[in-house]
Amino acid sequence: MELPKGWIKTSLGDITISEKGKKPKTLGEQSSKNSYPYIDIKAFEKGEIRQYTDGEKCRLCEKDDILIVWDGARSGLVGKAINGAIGSTLARVRSNVVENSYLYYFLFGNYNKINTNTKGIGIPHVDPNYLWNLTFLLPPLPEQHRIVEKIEELFSELDNGIEQLQKAKEQIKTYRQSVLKAAFENNNVEKVAFENIILSSQNGISKRSGNEGADYNVLRLADINLGEISEESPRKIKLTDKEIEKYKLSNGDLICIRVNGSKDLVGRMILFNGKQNWAFCDHFIRYKLNLKIVIPKFYKYLFSSETSRKYIGLNMVSSAGQNTVSQKTINIYDVPLPSLTSQKQIVSEIEERFSVADKLEENIDKSLLQAEAMRQSILKKAFEGKLVPQNEEDEPAYELLRRIKTP
């Protein structure tokens, strides 16, 4: 492409200086001696300072310095620093010819490229050969300032739009709960313990491998996506005929999430209508319902209602980061038992309203993706010289480089 007037083509390594962070000898709580925040990954990403150091033999950074994650799964992630000591998995990037925020947005826009071109076995690391050889089109310094100003103006508009879309998603979530509340909070409907409408309940199989029997799909938490079973990549374990008989899932079974790190997922029900043969692991409880008096989908929705979620939340057990609900807790829960005709009608009304909500949410998600695509489009135009007009009075970038390099 033809370079904009006053711009020059160079590489990132030619116009930047980088320094890797170090692990300090002294780390601990904040004190008069340990006064420097230690900028590790958590501090970098979330602003949560956990440790402090005395600054001795550290690599220090100043507010708004550009830091880049050098090691780990987030390699290439960029952010702005606070005053402190740079963590050993981070690096600082500076330039005396590139405006600080302009450099930040350049690295921000190239995150996916840097992150997918790492090196190392096991733990990925930024590949310096790739990073420093990234083509960098250097504009005049005044134009860099104008570009940053325009980027931030457009990003602010995008962020406002994204915030409104996220609020709309929360309103849809609230709407779904109001639909469920209206569906199930009928005081005139008979209430019975859940155990009175089931034929059996069974915790899943605990084995993770086997030497005898035939390969069989065993349902895991990883196979659950948005409350539905994904059959794309099932895990197969050798199960004996006896194990298959005990743990096989049948259409119409309700599968309760028994244990999970997320409290919001524990106690939720998945309706099994699988095309493949599945057993299920011990993260689940299988419920076979009395189909003469109940429609399983009715109770799937019931266990997602606010009242049911409160009951599960009050009765789950939490330990070591895992949350568990027992068969007993589910079995003694009082549930409504309307007629089959009423159950069918209620399910139909729920799904009709949820269908509208799903379409709205789908449109919002598309808009969110478009917003992120627009963000990348803005950055692409910015670094090609197409976001703001050039000014003939700006000192050309080659003059800036020459002046900086002249002793």
mmCIF file of C-alpha atoms in Angstrom:
data_model
loop_
_atom_site.group_PDB
_atom_site.id
_atom_site.type_symbol
_atom_site.label_atom_id
_atom_site.label_comp_id
_atom_site.label_asym_id
_atom_site.label_seq_id
_atom_site.Cartn_x
_atom_site.Cartn_y
_atom_site.Cartn_z
ATOM 1 C CA MET A 1 0.000 0.000 0.000
ATOM 2 C CA GLU A 2 1.059 3.601 -0.560
ATOM 3 C CA LEU A 3 2.263 5.235 2.627
ATOM 4 C CA PRO A 4 0.359 8.298 3.864
ATOM 5 C CA LYS A 5 2.236 11.572 3.567
ATOM 6 C CA GLY A 6 4.867 11.979 6.267
ATOM 7 C CA TRP A 7 4.736 8.307 7.369
ATOM 8 C CA ILE A 8 7.563 5.775 7.200
ATOM 9 C CA LYS A 9 7.574 1.985 7.242
ATOM 10 C CA THR A 10 9.606 0.341 9.993
ATOM 11 C CA SER A 11 9.305 -2.548 12.459
ATOM 12 C CA LEU A 12 8.124 -2.557 16.055
ATOM 13 C CA GLY A 13 11.572 -3.606 17.265
ATOM 14 C CA ASP A 14 13.234 -0.638 15.573
ATOM 15 C CA ILE A 15 11.235 1.973 17.442
ATOM 16 C CA THR A 16 10.753 0.354 20.884
ATOM 17 C CA ILE A 17 12.785 -0.744 23.892
ATOM 18 C CA SER A 18 11.590 -3.621 26.071
ATOM 19 C CA GLU A 19 12.555 -4.853 29.521
ATOM 20 C CA LYS A 20 11.364 -8.074 31.129
ATOM 21 C CA GLY A 21 10.130 -8.004 34.712
ATOM 22 C CA LYS A 22 11.897 -9.750 37.591
ATOM 23 C CA LYS A 23 10.823 -11.715 40.644
ATOM 24 C CA PRO A 24 11.938 -9.637 43.659
ATOM 25 C CA LYS A 25 13.872 -11.193 46.515
ATOM 26 C CA THR A 26 11.459 -9.633 48.973
ATOM 27 C CA LEU A 27 7.683 -10.007 48.648
ATOM 28 C CA GLY A 28 5.104 -9.549 51.363
ATOM 29 C CA GLU A 29 2.405 -7.353 52.809
ATOM 30 C CA GLN A 30 2.513 -3.601 52.383
ATOM 31 C CA SER A 31 4.784 -1.850 54.886
ATOM 32 C CA SER A 32 7.061 1.166 55.157
ATOM 33 C CA LYS A 33 9.798 -1.002 53.612
ATOM 34 C CA ASN A 34 7.705 -2.922 51.114
ATOM 35 C CA SER A 35 6.033 0.071 49.473
ATOM 36 C CA TYR A 36 6.113 -0.927 45.803
ATOM 37 C CA PRO A 37 3.081 -2.848 44.477
ATOM 38 C CA TYR A 38 4.186 -6.033 42.730
ATOM 39 C CA ILE A 39 2.473 -6.083 39.346
ATOM 40 C CA ASP A 40 1.730 -9.756 38.706
ATOM 41 C CA ILE A 41 -0.902 -11.111 36.306
ATOM 42 C CA LYS A 42 -3.789 -10.589 38.743
ATOM 43 C CA ALA A 43 -2.730 -7.022 39.461
ATOM 44 C CA PHE A 44 -2.240 -6.414 35.749
ATOM 45 C CA GLU A 45 -5.632 -7.788 34.663
ATOM 46 C CA LYS A 46 -7.885 -6.953 37.618
ATOM 47 C CA GLY A 47 -6.026 -4.235 39.512
ATOM 48 C CA GLU A 48 -5.822 -6.470 42.606
ATOM 49 C CA ILE A 49 -2.513 -5.906 44.416
ATOM 50 C CA ARG A 50 -1.666 -8.940 46.554
ATOM 51 C CA GLN A 51 2.033 -8.373 47.310
ATOM 52 C CA TYR A 52 4.524 -5.569 47.779
ATOM 53 C CA THR A 53 8.289 -5.312 47.502
ATOM 54 C CA ASP A 54 11.086 -2.983 48.595
ATOM 55 C CA GLY A 55 12.057 -2.277 44.998
ATOM 56 C CA GLU A 56 15.577 -3.661 45.363
ATOM 57 C CA LYS A 57 16.835 -5.367 42.185
ATOM 58 C CA CYS A 58 13.387 -4.926 40.632
ATOM 59 C CA ARG A 59 12.300 -3.620 37.278
ATOM 60 C CA LEU A 60 10.118 -0.641 38.161
ATOM 61 C CA CYS A 61 7.317 0.828 36.077
ATOM 62 C CA GLU A 62 5.494 4.144 36.144
ATOM 63 C CA LYS A 63 1.818 4.984 35.751
ATOM 64 C CA ASP A 64 0.657 4.422 32.153
ATOM 65 C CA ASP A 65 3.774 2.502 31.114
ATOM 66 C CA ILE A 66 2.879 -0.143 28.533
ATOM 67 C CA LEU A 67 3.064 -3.669 29.947
ATOM 68 C CA ILE A 68 2.648 -6.847 27.925
ATOM 69 C CA VAL A 69 2.053 -10.376 29.217
ATOM 70 C CA TRP A 70 5.164 -12.310 28.147
ATOM 71 C CA ASP A 71 4.492 -15.791 29.535
ATOM 72 C CA GLY A 72 1.362 -17.921 29.816
ATOM 73 C CA ALA A 73 -1.941 -18.417 28.045
ATOM 74 C CA ARG A 74 -2.575 -14.669 27.813
ATOM 75 C CA SER A 75 0.771 -13.936 26.144
ATOM 76 C CA GLY A 76 0.524 -10.742 24.142
ATOM 77 C CA LEU A 77 -2.169 -9.146 26.296
ATOM 78 C CA VAL A 78 -1.354 -5.478 26.764
ATOM 79 C CA GLY A 79 -2.274 -2.950 29.426
ATOM 80 C CA LYS A 80 -1.199 0.231 31.157
ATOM 81 C CA ALA A 81 0.749 0.087 34.400
ATOM 82 C CA ILE A 82 0.548 1.746 37.796
ATOM 83 C CA ASN A 83 3.627 2.736 39.801
ATOM 84 C CA GLY A 84 5.210 -0.495 41.001
ATOM 85 C CA ALA A 85 7.531 -3.408 40.254
ATOM 86 C CA ILE A 86 7.043 -5.374 37.044
ATOM 87 C CA GLY A 87 6.195 -9.057 37.559
ATOM 88 C CA SER A 88 8.415 -11.769 36.125
ATOM 89 C CA THR A 89 5.831 -12.816 33.517
ATOM 90 C CA LEU A 90 5.407 -9.289 32.173
ATOM 91 C CA ALA A 91 7.541 -6.920 30.116
ATOM 92 C CA ARG A 92 7.563 -3.143 29.714
ATOM 93 C CA VAL A 93 7.599 -1.616 26.227
ATOM 94 C CA ARG A 94 8.665 2.000 25.657
ATOM 95 C CA SER A 95 9.408 4.220 22.689
ATOM 96 C CA ASN A 96 10.841 7.695 22.297
ATOM 97 C CA VAL A 97 9.196 8.247 18.888
ATOM 98 C CA VAL A 98 5.740 6.744 19.473
ATOM 99 C CA GLU A 99 3.064 8.356 21.618
ATOM 100 C CA ASN A 100 2.354 6.063 24.574
ATOM 101 C CA SER A 101 -1.347 5.474 23.888
ATOM 102 C CA TYR A 102 -0.677 5.033 20.169
ATOM 103 C CA LEU A 103 1.758 2.224 21.009
ATOM 104 C CA TYR A 104 -0.805 0.728 23.384
ATOM 105 C CA TYR A 105 -3.531 0.647 20.726
ATOM 106 C CA PHE A 106 -1.140 -0.847 18.188
ATOM 107 C CA LEU A 107 -0.289 -3.743 20.522
ATOM 108 C CA PHE A 108 -3.938 -4.063 21.592
ATOM 109 C CA GLY A 109 -5.003 -4.449 17.975
ATOM 110 C CA ASN A 110 -2.360 -7.111 17.346
ATOM 111 C CA TYR A 111 -3.122 -9.231 20.434
ATOM 112 C CA ASN A 112 -4.651 -12.161 18.530
ATOM 113 C CA LYS A 113 -1.699 -12.321 16.137
ATOM 114 C CA ILE A 114 0.866 -12.187 18.952
ATOM 115 C CA ASN A 115 -1.071 -14.705 21.069
ATOM 116 C CA THR A 116 -1.379 -17.245 18.248
ATOM 117 C CA ASN A 117 2.277 -16.958 17.223
ATOM 118 C CA THR A 118 3.902 -17.806 20.542
ATOM 119 C CA LYS A 119 6.757 -20.212 21.170
ATOM 120 C CA GLY A 120 7.541 -22.791 23.839
ATOM 121 C CA ILE A 121 6.316 -26.243 24.810
ATOM 122 C CA GLY A 122 3.801 -26.406 27.637
ATOM 123 C CA ILE A 123 3.752 -22.778 28.772
ATOM 124 C CA PRO A 124 3.562 -20.424 25.776
ATOM 125 C CA HIS A 125 5.768 -17.325 25.580
ATOM 126 C CA VAL A 126 5.743 -14.293 23.336
ATOM 127 C CA ASP A 127 7.977 -14.996 20.355
ATOM 128 C CA PRO A 128 10.313 -11.974 20.204
ATOM 129 C CA ASN A 129 11.189 -12.684 16.577
ATOM 130 C CA TYR A 130 7.544 -12.407 15.650
ATOM 131 C CA LEU A 131 6.713 -9.474 17.925
ATOM 132 C CA TRP A 132 9.609 -7.187 17.082
ATOM 133 C CA ASN A 133 9.317 -7.881 13.347
ATOM 134 C CA LEU A 134 5.706 -6.704 13.203
ATOM 135 C CA THR A 135 5.436 -4.032 10.517
ATOM 136 C CA PHE A 136 4.938 -0.616 12.076
ATOM 137 C CA LEU A 137 3.851 2.351 9.979
ATOM 138 C CA LEU A 138 5.128 5.375 11.881
ATOM 139 C CA PRO A 139 3.158 8.604 11.478
ATOM 140 C CA PRO A 140 4.288 12.122 12.441
ATOM 141 C CA LEU A 141 3.983 12.704 16.180
ATOM 142 C CA PRO A 142 1.161 15.309 15.955
ATOM 143 C CA GLU A 143 -0.837 12.875 13.826
ATOM 144 C CA GLN A 144 -0.305 10.130 16.409
ATOM 145 C CA HIS A 145 -1.992 12.408 18.958
ATOM 146 C CA ARG A 146 -4.905 13.084 16.594
ATOM 147 C CA ILE A 147 -5.298 9.375 15.854
ATOM 148 C CA VAL A 148 -5.359 8.469 19.562
ATOM 149 C CA GLU A 149 -7.925 11.179 20.212
ATOM 150 C CA LYS A 150 -10.150 9.847 17.410
ATOM 151 C CA ILE A 151 -9.724 6.218 18.512
ATOM 152 C CA GLU A 152 -10.782 7.101 22.043
ATOM 153 C CA GLU A 153 -13.748 9.115 20.811
ATOM 154 C CA LEU A 154 -14.980 6.218 18.650
ATOM 155 C CA PHE A 155 -14.208 3.600 21.313
ATOM 156 C CA SER A 156 -16.166 5.616 23.850
ATOM 157 C CA GLU A 157 -19.194 5.555 21.542
ATOM 158 C CA LEU A 158 -18.730 1.815 21.024
ATOM 159 C CA ASP A 159 -18.393 1.176 24.756
ATOM 160 C CA ASN A 160 -21.601 3.117 25.442
ATOM 161 C CA GLY A 161 -23.395 1.041 22.830
ATOM 162 C CA ILE A 162 -21.996 -2.203 24.271
ATOM 163 C CA GLU A 163 -23.072 -1.155 27.766
ATOM 164 C CA GLN A 164 -26.646 -0.641 26.533
ATOM 165 C CA LEU A 165 -26.600 -4.035 24.800
ATOM 166 C CA GLN A 166 -25.372 -5.725 27.999
ATOM 167 C CA LYS A 167 -28.140 -4.021 29.965
ATOM 168 C CA ALA A 168 -30.636 -5.332 27.419
ATOM 169 C CA LYS A 169 -29.268 -8.872 27.943
ATOM 170 C CA GLU A 170 -29.779 -8.507 31.684
ATOM 171 C CA GLN A 171 -33.349 -7.338 31.071
ATOM 172 C CA ILE A 172 -33.968 -10.447 28.961
ATOM 173 C CA LYS A 173 -32.619 -12.586 31.815
ATOM 174 C CA THR A 174 -35.015 -10.825 34.183
ATOM 175 C CA TYR A 175 -37.852 -11.324 31.708
ATOM 176 C CA ARG A 176 -37.203 -15.075 31.569
ATOM 177 C CA GLN A 177 -37.401 -15.277 35.350
ATOM 178 C CA SER A 178 -40.661 -13.340 35.327
ATOM 179 C CA VAL A 179 -42.045 -15.835 32.792
ATOM 180 C CA LEU A 180 -41.061 -18.741 35.051
ATOM 181 C CA LYS A 181 -42.449 -16.993 38.109
ATOM 182 C CA ALA A 182 -45.805 -16.502 36.428
ATOM 183 C CA ALA A 183 -45.781 -20.115 35.260
ATOM 184 C CA PHE A 184 -45.101 -21.796 38.592
ATOM 185 C CA GLU A 185 -46.354 -19.535 41.380
ATOM 186 C CA ASN A 186 -49.961 -20.678 41.410
ATOM 187 C CA ASN A 187 -51.020 -21.169 45.016
ATOM 188 C CA ASN A 188 -54.047 -23.257 44.024
ATOM 189 C CA VAL A 189 -51.950 -26.075 42.512
ATOM 190 C CA GLU A 190 -51.314 -29.175 44.593
ATOM 191 C CA LYS A 191 -47.739 -29.435 45.997
ATOM 192 C CA VAL A 192 -45.932 -32.751 46.505
ATOM 193 C CA ALA A 193 -42.374 -33.749 47.366
ATOM 194 C CA PHE A 194 -40.343 -34.300 44.201
ATOM 195 C CA GLU A 195 -39.695 -37.906 45.263
ATOM 196 C CA ASN A 196 -43.416 -38.593 44.801
ATOM 197 C CA ILE A 197 -43.307 -37.999 41.056
ATOM 198 C CA ILE A 198 -40.120 -39.949 40.278
ATOM 199 C CA LEU A 199 -39.588 -43.629 39.669
ATOM 200 C CA SER A 200 -35.875 -43.645 40.569
ATOM 201 C CA SER A 201 -32.839 -41.463 41.226
ATOM 202 C CA GLN A 202 -29.218 -42.433 40.648
ATOM 203 C CA ASN A 203 -25.825 -40.721 41.062
ATOM 204 C CA GLY A 204 -23.526 -41.205 38.087
ATOM 205 C CA ILE A 205 -20.575 -43.521 37.631
ATOM 206 C CA SER A 206 -17.304 -42.420 39.229
ATOM 207 C CA LYS A 207 -14.838 -44.356 37.046
ATOM 208 C CA ARG A 208 -12.759 -42.358 34.584
ATOM 209 C CA SER A 209 -11.368 -45.290 32.612
ATOM 210 C CA GLY A 210 -11.946 -49.017 32.230
ATOM 211 C CA ASN A 211 -10.357 -52.190 30.885
ATOM 212 C CA GLU A 212 -13.412 -54.363 30.444
ATOM 213 C CA GLY A 213 -16.515 -54.000 28.340
ATOM 214 C CA ALA A 214 -17.367 -51.830 25.366
ATOM 215 C CA ASP A 215 -16.608 -48.198 24.630
ATOM 216 C CA TYR A 216 -19.531 -46.077 25.775
ATOM 217 C CA ASN A 217 -20.242 -42.330 25.848
ATOM 218 C CA VAL A 218 -20.126 -40.978 29.400
ATOM 219 C CA LEU A 219 -21.719 -37.569 29.910
ATOM 220 C CA ARG A 220 -19.465 -34.959 31.548
ATOM 221 C CA LEU A 221 -20.003 -31.347 32.584
ATOM 222 C CA ALA A 222 -17.952 -30.404 29.528
ATOM 223 C CA ASP A 223 -20.711 -31.866 27.355
ATOM 224 C CA ILE A 224 -23.282 -29.399 28.706
ATOM 225 C CA ASN A 225 -23.639 -26.159 26.775
ATOM 226 C CA LEU A 226 -26.288 -23.585 27.723
ATOM 227 C CA GLY A 227 -28.390 -26.207 29.452
ATOM 228 C CA GLU A 228 -28.303 -28.647 26.546
ATOM 229 C CA ILE A 229 -26.194 -31.720 25.761
ATOM 230 C CA SER A 230 -23.577 -31.300 23.052
ATOM 231 C CA GLU A 231 -22.890 -34.581 21.248
ATOM 232 C CA GLU A 232 -19.909 -33.268 19.263
ATOM 233 C CA SER A 233 -17.014 -34.764 21.241
ATOM 234 C CA PRO A 234 -18.194 -37.316 23.819
ATOM 235 C CA ARG A 235 -15.748 -39.052 26.126
ATOM 236 C CA LYS A 236 -15.741 -42.820 25.749
ATOM 237 C CA ILE A 237 -15.046 -45.230 28.616
ATOM 238 C CA LYS A 238 -15.162 -49.020 28.595
ATOM 239 C CA LEU A 239 -18.256 -50.069 30.546
ATOM 240 C CA THR A 240 -19.492 -53.555 31.355
ATOM 241 C CA ASP A 241 -23.030 -54.634 30.502
ATOM 242 C CA LYS A 242 -23.957 -54.287 34.178
ATOM 243 C CA GLU A 243 -22.620 -50.722 34.318
ATOM 244 C CA ILE A 244 -24.436 -49.807 31.112
ATOM 245 C CA GLU A 245 -27.682 -51.167 32.494
ATOM 246 C CA LYS A 246 -27.254 -49.125 35.683
ATOM 247 C CA TYR A 247 -26.070 -45.826 34.211
ATOM 248 C CA LYS A 248 -27.582 -45.671 30.719
ATOM 249 C CA LEU A 249 -29.658 -42.579 29.974
ATOM 250 C CA SER A 250 -33.058 -42.833 28.316
ATOM 251 C CA ASN A 251 -35.058 -40.163 26.536
ATOM 252 C CA GLY A 252 -37.141 -38.237 29.039
ATOM 253 C CA ASP A 253 -34.631 -38.604 31.896
ATOM 254 C CA LEU A 254 -33.871 -35.457 33.864
ATOM 255 C CA ILE A 255 -30.201 -35.019 34.665
ATOM 256 C CA CYS A 256 -29.474 -32.827 37.680
ATOM 257 C CA ILE A 257 -26.078 -31.129 37.970
ATOM 258 C CA ARG A 258 -24.972 -32.477 41.350
ATOM 259 C CA VAL A 259 -21.578 -30.812 41.748
ATOM 260 C CA ASN A 260 -19.936 -27.827 40.088
ATOM 261 C CA GLY A 261 -17.638 -24.909 40.794
ATOM 262 C CA SER A 262 -20.432 -22.539 39.787
ATOM 263 C CA LYS A 263 -23.241 -22.165 42.315
ATOM 264 C CA ASP A 264 -25.512 -21.006 39.516
ATOM 265 C CA LEU A 265 -25.274 -24.367 37.746
ATOM 266 C CA VAL A 266 -25.720 -26.706 40.699
ATOM 267 C CA GLY A 267 -29.228 -28.150 40.867
ATOM 268 C CA ARG A 268 -30.179 -27.237 37.311
ATOM 269 C CA MET A 269 -31.879 -29.906 35.233
ATOM 270 C CA ILE A 270 -31.036 -31.063 31.706
ATOM 271 C CA LEU A 271 -33.609 -33.025 29.736
ATOM 272 C CA PHE A 272 -32.053 -35.992 27.935
ATOM 273 C CA ASN A 273 -33.192 -36.477 24.371
ATOM 274 C CA GLY A 274 -29.938 -37.832 23.013
ATOM 275 C CA LYS A 275 -29.408 -39.369 19.624
ATOM 276 C CA GLN A 276 -26.440 -41.404 20.886
ATOM 277 C CA ASN A 277 -26.134 -43.948 23.690
ATOM 278 C CA TRP A 278 -24.956 -42.220 26.855
ATOM 279 C CA ALA A 279 -24.145 -43.097 30.426
ATOM 280 C CA PHE A 280 -23.430 -40.314 32.930
ATOM 281 C CA CYS A 281 -20.636 -39.464 35.365
ATOM 282 C CA ASP A 282 -20.885 -38.759 39.087
ATOM 283 C CA HIS A 283 -21.254 -35.003 38.577
ATOM 284 C CA PHE A 284 -24.908 -35.730 37.854
ATOM 285 C CA ILE A 285 -28.010 -37.302 39.357
ATOM 286 C CA ARG A 286 -30.371 -39.062 36.948
ATOM 287 C CA TYR A 287 -34.098 -38.832 37.629
ATOM 288 C CA LYS A 288 -36.595 -41.081 35.908
ATOM 289 C CA LEU A 289 -40.003 -39.485 36.249
ATOM 290 C CA ASN A 290 -43.453 -41.029 36.395
ATOM 291 C CA LEU A 291 -44.565 -40.135 32.871
ATOM 292 C CA LYS A 292 -48.159 -41.081 33.700
ATOM 293 C CA ILE A 293 -48.510 -37.932 35.804
ATOM 294 C CA VAL A 294 -45.728 -35.528 34.736
ATOM 295 C CA ILE A 295 -44.077 -33.970 31.701
ATOM 296 C CA PRO A 296 -40.283 -33.873 32.320
ATOM 297 C CA LYS A 297 -39.798 -30.553 30.527
ATOM 298 C CA PHE A 298 -42.193 -28.894 32.996
ATOM 299 C CA TYR A 299 -39.827 -29.769 35.855
ATOM 300 C CA LYS A 300 -36.739 -28.864 33.883
ATOM 301 C CA TYR A 301 -38.089 -25.313 33.701
ATOM 302 C CA LEU A 302 -39.263 -25.419 37.310
ATOM 303 C CA PHE A 303 -35.728 -26.020 38.597
ATOM 304 C CA SER A 304 -34.553 -22.910 36.741
ATOM 305 C CA SER A 305 -37.131 -20.673 38.428
ATOM 306 C CA GLU A 306 -36.078 -18.132 41.038
ATOM 307 C CA THR A 307 -37.866 -19.967 43.854
ATOM 308 C CA SER A 308 -36.101 -23.247 43.020
ATOM 309 C CA ARG A 309 -32.737 -21.511 42.672
ATOM 310 C CA LYS A 310 -33.148 -19.975 46.125
ATOM 311 C CA TYR A 311 -33.991 -23.365 47.602
ATOM 312 C CA ILE A 312 -30.934 -24.994 46.004
ATOM 313 C CA GLY A 313 -28.713 -22.093 47.069
ATOM 314 C CA LEU A 314 -29.773 -22.429 50.691
ATOM 315 C CA ASN A 315 -29.307 -26.209 50.747
ATOM 316 C CA MET A 316 -26.159 -26.846 48.720
ATOM 317 C CA VAL A 317 -22.878 -27.677 50.442
ATOM 318 C CA SER A 318 -19.726 -25.771 49.457
ATOM 319 C CA SER A 319 -16.197 -27.027 50.075
ATOM 320 C CA ALA A 320 -12.806 -26.541 48.399
ATOM 321 C CA GLY A 321 -14.292 -24.514 45.589
ATOM 322 C CA GLN A 322 -16.944 -27.111 44.745
ATOM 323 C CA ASN A 323 -20.676 -26.851 45.402
ATOM 324 C CA THR A 324 -22.833 -29.948 45.827
ATOM 325 C CA VAL A 325 -26.507 -30.765 46.097
ATOM 326 C CA SER A 326 -27.691 -34.155 47.320
ATOM 327 C CA GLN A 327 -30.449 -36.462 46.124
ATOM 328 C CA LYS A 328 -32.181 -35.958 49.460
ATOM 329 C CA THR A 329 -32.255 -32.199 49.025
ATOM 330 C CA ILE A 330 -33.853 -32.548 45.603
ATOM 331 C CA ASN A 331 -36.186 -35.364 46.627
ATOM 332 C CA ILE A 332 -37.814 -33.509 49.535
ATOM 333 C CA TYR A 333 -38.327 -30.290 47.572
ATOM 334 C CA ASP A 334 -42.038 -29.462 47.277
ATOM 335 C CA VAL A 335 -43.011 -29.047 43.632
ATOM 336 C CA PRO A 336 -46.342 -28.219 41.985
ATOM 337 C CA LEU A 337 -48.303 -31.073 40.415
ATOM 338 C CA PRO A 338 -50.893 -29.672 38.009
ATOM 339 C CA SER A 339 -52.719 -31.873 35.534
ATOM 340 C CA LEU A 340 -50.885 -33.168 32.468
ATOM 341 C CA THR A 341 -52.979 -30.850 30.326
ATOM 342 C CA SER A 342 -51.951 -27.849 32.444
ATOM 343 C CA GLN A 343 -48.306 -28.912 32.431
ATOM 344 C CA LYS A 344 -48.356 -29.150 28.644
ATOM 345 C CA GLN A 345 -50.015 -25.741 28.313
ATOM 346 C CA ILE A 346 -47.574 -24.101 30.709
ATOM 347 C CA VAL A 347 -44.560 -25.566 28.881
ATOM 348 C CA SER A 348 -45.987 -24.318 25.586
ATOM 349 C CA GLU A 349 -46.473 -20.797 26.955
ATOM 350 C CA ILE A 350 -42.974 -20.734 28.471
ATOM 351 C CA GLU A 351 -41.360 -21.844 25.225
ATOM 352 C CA GLU A 352 -43.368 -19.379 23.161
ATOM 353 C CA ARG A 353 -42.114 -16.494 25.317
ATOM 354 C CA PHE A 354 -38.598 -17.896 25.585
ATOM 355 C CA SER A 355 -38.463 -18.167 21.796
ATOM 356 C CA VAL A 356 -39.023 -14.415 21.496
ATOM 357 C CA ALA A 357 -36.393 -13.770 24.180
ATOM 358 C CA ASP A 358 -33.934 -16.100 22.441
ATOM 359 C CA LYS A 359 -34.343 -14.205 19.166
ATOM 360 C CA LEU A 360 -33.775 -10.882 20.892
ATOM 361 C CA GLU A 361 -30.706 -12.246 22.645
ATOM 362 C CA GLU A 362 -29.396 -13.655 19.376
ATOM 363 C CA ASN A 363 -29.702 -10.217 17.771
ATOM 364 C CA ILE A 364 -27.935 -8.613 20.731
ATOM 365 C CA ASP A 365 -25.078 -11.125 20.514
ATOM 366 C CA LYS A 366 -24.735 -10.377 16.795
ATOM 367 C CA SER A 367 -24.590 -6.667 17.596
ATOM 368 C CA LEU A 368 -21.911 -7.292 20.236
ATOM 369 C CA LEU A 369 -19.825 -9.219 17.717
ATOM 370 C CA GLN A 370 -20.299 -6.418 15.211
ATOM 371 C CA ALA A 371 -19.157 -3.916 17.821
ATOM 372 C CA GLU A 372 -15.928 -5.842 18.382
ATOM 373 C CA ALA A 373 -15.437 -6.133 14.623
ATOM 374 C CA MET A 374 -15.959 -2.378 14.390
ATOM 375 C CA ARG A 375 -13.298 -1.872 17.074
ATOM 376 C CA GLN A 376 -10.798 -3.807 14.979
ATOM 377 C CA SER A 377 -11.869 -1.904 11.871
ATOM 378 C CA ILE A 378 -11.206 1.391 13.644
ATOM 379 C CA LEU A 379 -7.726 0.244 14.636
ATOM 380 C CA LYS A 380 -6.976 -1.026 11.126
ATOM 381 C CA LYS A 381 -7.890 2.345 9.628
ATOM 382 C CA ALA A 382 -5.920 4.134 12.337
ATOM 383 C CA PHE A 383 -2.661 2.313 11.627
ATOM 384 C CA GLU A 384 -3.066 2.641 7.864
ATOM 385 C CA GLY A 385 -3.451 6.434 8.055
ATOM 386 C CA LYS A 386 -7.146 6.403 7.106
ATOM 387 C CA LEU A 387 -8.763 7.493 10.368
ATOM 388 C CA VAL A 388 -7.845 11.189 10.413
ATOM 389 C CA PRO A 389 -6.597 13.503 7.649
ATOM 390 C CA GLN A 390 -2.877 14.247 7.263
ATOM 391 C CA ASN A 391 -1.547 17.730 7.947
ATOM 392 C CA GLU A 392 1.227 19.044 5.709
ATOM 393 C CA GLU A 393 2.569 21.139 8.556
ATOM 394 C CA ASP A 394 3.376 18.041 10.650
ATOM 395 C CA GLU A 395 7.041 17.180 10.958
ATOM 396 C CA PRO A 396 7.522 13.989 8.863
ATOM 397 C CA ALA A 397 8.230 10.829 10.811
ATOM 398 C CA TYR A 398 11.648 10.393 9.167
ATOM 399 C CA GLU A 399 12.681 13.827 10.501
ATOM 400 C CA LEU A 400 11.527 12.810 13.962
ATOM 401 C CA LEU A 401 13.633 9.624 13.761
ATOM 402 C CA ARG A 402 16.633 11.513 12.450
ATOM 403 C CA ARG A 403 16.395 14.099 15.193
ATOM 404 C CA ILE A 404 16.043 11.452 17.922
ATOM 405 C CA LYS A 405 19.019 9.452 16.637
ATOM 406 C CA THR A 406 21.303 12.486 16.182
ATOM 407 C CA PRO A 407 23.738 12.698 19.109
#
